[in-house]
CSV table of C-alpha atoms in Angstrom, one decimal:
chain,number,residue,atom,x,y,z
A,1,MET,CA,93.6,87.9,-53.8
A,2,THR,CA,96.2,86.0,-52.3
A,3,SER,CA,98.6,88.5,-52.2
A,4,ALA,CA,95.6,90.7,-50.3
A,5,ARG,CA,95.2,87.9,-47.7
A,6,VAL,CA,99.1,87.9,-47.4
A,7,ALA,CA,99.3,91.5,-46.9
A,8,GLY,CA,96.3,91.6,-44.4
A,9,HIS,CA,97.9,88.8,-42.3
A,10,ARG,CA,101.1,90.7,-42.4
A,11,HIS,CA,99.8,93.9,-41.2
A,12,SER,CA,98.0,92.1,-38.2
A,13,VAL,CA,101.2,90.6,-37.2
A,14,GLY,CA,103.0,93.9,-37.8
A,15,ARG,CA,100.1,95.3,-35.1
A,16,THR,CA,100.8,92.3,-32.7
A,17,TRP,CA,104.5,92.9,-33.1
A,18,PHE,CA,104.2,96.7,-32.2
A,19,ALA,CA,101.9,96.0,-29.4
A,20,MET,CA,104.8,93.8,-28.1
A,21,GLU,CA,107.5,96.4,-28.5
A,22,ILE,CA,105.3,98.9,-26.7
A,23,ALA,CA,104.8,96.8,-23.9
A,24,TYR,CA,108.4,96.0,-23.4
A,25,VAL,CA,109.5,99.7,-23.8
A,26,VAL,CA,106.7,100.5,-21.2
A,27,LEU,CA,108.0,97.6,-18.8
A,28,ILE,CA,111.4,99.1,-18.9
A,29,ALA,CA,110.1,102.4,-18.5
A,30,ALA,CA,108.0,101.1,-15.2
A,31,LEU,CA,110.9,99.3,-13.7
A,32,ALA,CA,113.3,102.3,-14.1
A,33,THR,CA,110.8,104.7,-12.8
A,34,ALA,CA,109.9,102.1,-9.8
A,35,GLY,CA,113.9,102.0,-8.9
A,36,MET,CA,114.4,105.6,-9.1
A,37,THR,CA,111.4,106.4,-6.5
A,38,ALA,CA,111.9,103.2,-4.5
A,39,GLU,CA,113.9,103.5,-1.2
A,40,SER,CA,116.3,100.5,-2.4
A,41,HIS,CA,116.6,100.9,-6.1
A,42,ARG,CA,119.7,99.2,-7.2
A,43,LEU,CA,117.8,95.8,-7.9
A,44,LEU,CA,115.0,97.1,-9.8
A,45,LEU,CA,117.4,99.0,-12.1
A,46,LEU,CA,119.6,96.3,-12.4
A,47,GLY,CA,116.4,94.4,-13.4
A,48,ALA,CA,115.7,97.1,-16.2
A,49,GLY,CA,119.3,97.0,-17.3
A,50,CYS,CA,119.1,92.7,-17.7
A,51,LEU,CA,115.6,92.7,-19.3
A,52,ALA,CA,117.2,95.6,-21.7
A,53,LEU,CA,120.1,93.6,-22.4
A,54,PRO,CA,122.4,94.4,-25.1
A,55,CYS,CA,121.7,97.8,-24.9
A,56,GLY,CA,121.0,97.7,-20.8
A,57,VAL,CA,124.6,97.7,-20.2
A,58,GLY,CA,125.2,101.0,-21.8
A,59,ALA,CA,122.2,102.3,-19.7
A,60,ILE,CA,123.9,101.0,-16.6
A,61,VAL,CA,127.2,102.5,-17.6
A,62,GLY,CA,125.1,105.7,-18.3
A,63,LEU,CA,124.0,105.7,-14.9
A,64,TYR,CA,127.2,105.7,-13.4
A,65,LEU,CA,128.3,108.5,-15.7
A,66,LEU,CA,125.2,110.8,-14.9
A,67,THR,CA,125.8,110.1,-11.1
A,68,GLY,CA,129.3,111.4,-11.3
A,69,LEU,CA,128.5,114.3,-13.8
A,70,PHE,CA,125.3,115.5,-11.5
A,71,ASN,CA,127.6,115.3,-8.2
A,72,TRP,CA,130.3,117.1,-10.2
A,73,VAL,CA,128.2,119.8,-11.4
A,74,ALA,CA,126.6,120.0,-7.6
A,75,ALA,CA,130.1,120.4,-6.2
A,76,GLY,CA,130.6,123.3,-8.3
A,77,PHE,CA,132.8,121.5,-11.0
A,78,SER,CA,135.5,120.6,-8.3
A,79,THR,CA,136.9,117.4,-7.7
A,80,TYR,CA,137.5,118.3,-4.0
A,81,SER,CA,135.2,117.0,-1.6
A,82,PHE,CA,134.8,117.1,2.2
A,83,SER,CA,132.6,116.0,4.9
A,84,GLN,CA,132.2,117.2,8.5
A,85,GLY,CA,129.8,115.9,11.0
A,86,THR,CA,128.7,116.8,14.6
A,87,GLY,CA,126.3,115.5,17.0
A,88,GLY,CA,125.2,114.6,20.4
A,89,CYS,CA,122.4,114.0,22.9
A,90,ASN,CA,120.9,116.3,25.5
A,91,PRO,CA,120.1,115.0,29.2
A,92,SER,CA,116.6,114.3,28.2
A,93,GLY,CA,117.4,111.6,25.5
A,94,HIS,CA,117.2,113.7,22.3
A,95,CYS,CA,119.9,112.9,19.9
A,96,TRP,CA,121.0,114.9,16.7
A,97,SER,CA,123.5,114.9,14.0
A,98,THR,CA,124.4,117.4,11.3
A,99,THR,CA,126.8,116.8,8.3
A,100,THR,CA,128.0,119.3,6.2
A,101,GLY,CA,130.1,118.8,2.9
A,102,THR,CA,130.1,118.7,-0.8
A,103,PRO,CA,126.2,118.5,-2.0
A,104,VAL,CA,125.0,115.5,-3.6
A,105,GLY,CA,123.4,116.3,-7.1
A,106,ALA,CA,122.3,112.9,-8.3
A,107,GLN,CA,119.0,113.4,-6.6
A,108,GLY,CA,115.7,114.8,-7.8
A,109,PHE,CA,113.3,114.9,-10.6
A,110,LEU,CA,115.9,116.0,-13.3
A,111,PHE,CA,118.4,113.3,-12.2
A,112,SER,CA,115.7,110.5,-12.0
A,113,ALA,CA,114.1,111.5,-15.3
A,114,CYS,CA,117.5,111.3,-17.0
A,115,VAL,CA,118.0,107.7,-15.8
A,116,VAL,CA,114.6,106.8,-16.8
A,117,LEU,CA,115.3,108.3,-20.4
A,118,LEU,CA,118.7,106.2,-20.3
A,119,PHE,CA,116.6,102.9,-20.0
A,120,VAL,CA,113.9,103.8,-22.4
A,121,GLY,CA,116.7,104.5,-25.1
A,122,ALA,CA,118.1,101.4,-24.5
A,123,ALA,CA,114.9,99.3,-25.0
A,124,VAL,CA,114.0,101.6,-28.0
A,125,THR,CA,117.4,100.9,-29.4
A,126,ASN,CA,117.0,97.1,-28.5
A,127,VAL,CA,113.6,97.4,-30.5
A,128,LEU,CA,115.1,98.9,-33.7
A,129,ILE,CA,117.9,96.3,-33.5
A,130,LEU,CA,115.3,93.4,-33.6
A,131,ARG,CA,113.5,95.1,-36.4
A,132,SER,CA,116.2,95.4,-38.6
A,133,VAL,CA,117.3,91.6,-37.9
A,134,VAL,CA,113.9,90.6,-38.5
A,135,ARG,CA,113.7,92.7,-41.8
A,136,GLY,CA,116.9,91.4,-42.9
A,137,ARG,CA,115.9,87.7,-42.5
A,138,HIS,CA,112.6,88.4,-43.7
A,139,GLY,CA,113.9,90.2,-47.0
A,140,HIS,CA,116.5,87.2,-47.3
A,141,ASP,CA,113.7,84.6,-47.2
A,142,LEU,CA,111.5,86.3,-49.9
A,143,ALA,CA,114.4,86.7,-52.1
A,144,ARG,CA,115.4,82.9,-52.0
A,145,PRO,CA,112.5,81.5,-53.8
A,146,ASP,CA,112.7,84.3,-56.9
A,147,VAL,CA,116.1,83.4,-57.5
A,148,THR,CA,116.4,80.9,-60.2
A,149,GLU,CA,119.5,79.4,-61.3
A,150,PRO,CA,119.9,78.5,-65.0
A,151,ASN,CA,120.4,74.5,-65.7
A,152,LYS,CA,123.6,73.7,-67.0
């Protein structure tokens, strides 16, 4: 009877932990999504990276690597870039400018989705690390009372 009660209690604690893990991953995903859709996204992505520590460091490094990769692909696998701009104003006060140069590939839905997946991956990895640490401690704590040393 006692083991059934303990097993039932452990199961409800598991549900609570699972709900907290899901909330953590959803929070990181929401911050990363907001960061990629906002005009000034650096602070939101930095916040998501800080909440996802220690694996958030990898997500931030991955963000820079993805940006370089997407820009490199958009430039046609070239390391050469150029930019040229023109502009002016007409007598009625209407001003215009045009800039041509190497295209920027680190924009759009695919890039944003990859960045969000980086941060979600960091959060999930943190959850898995925490689970393994908790299981290791829990298994070590349960094994301790069963170990009996002979009296000499």
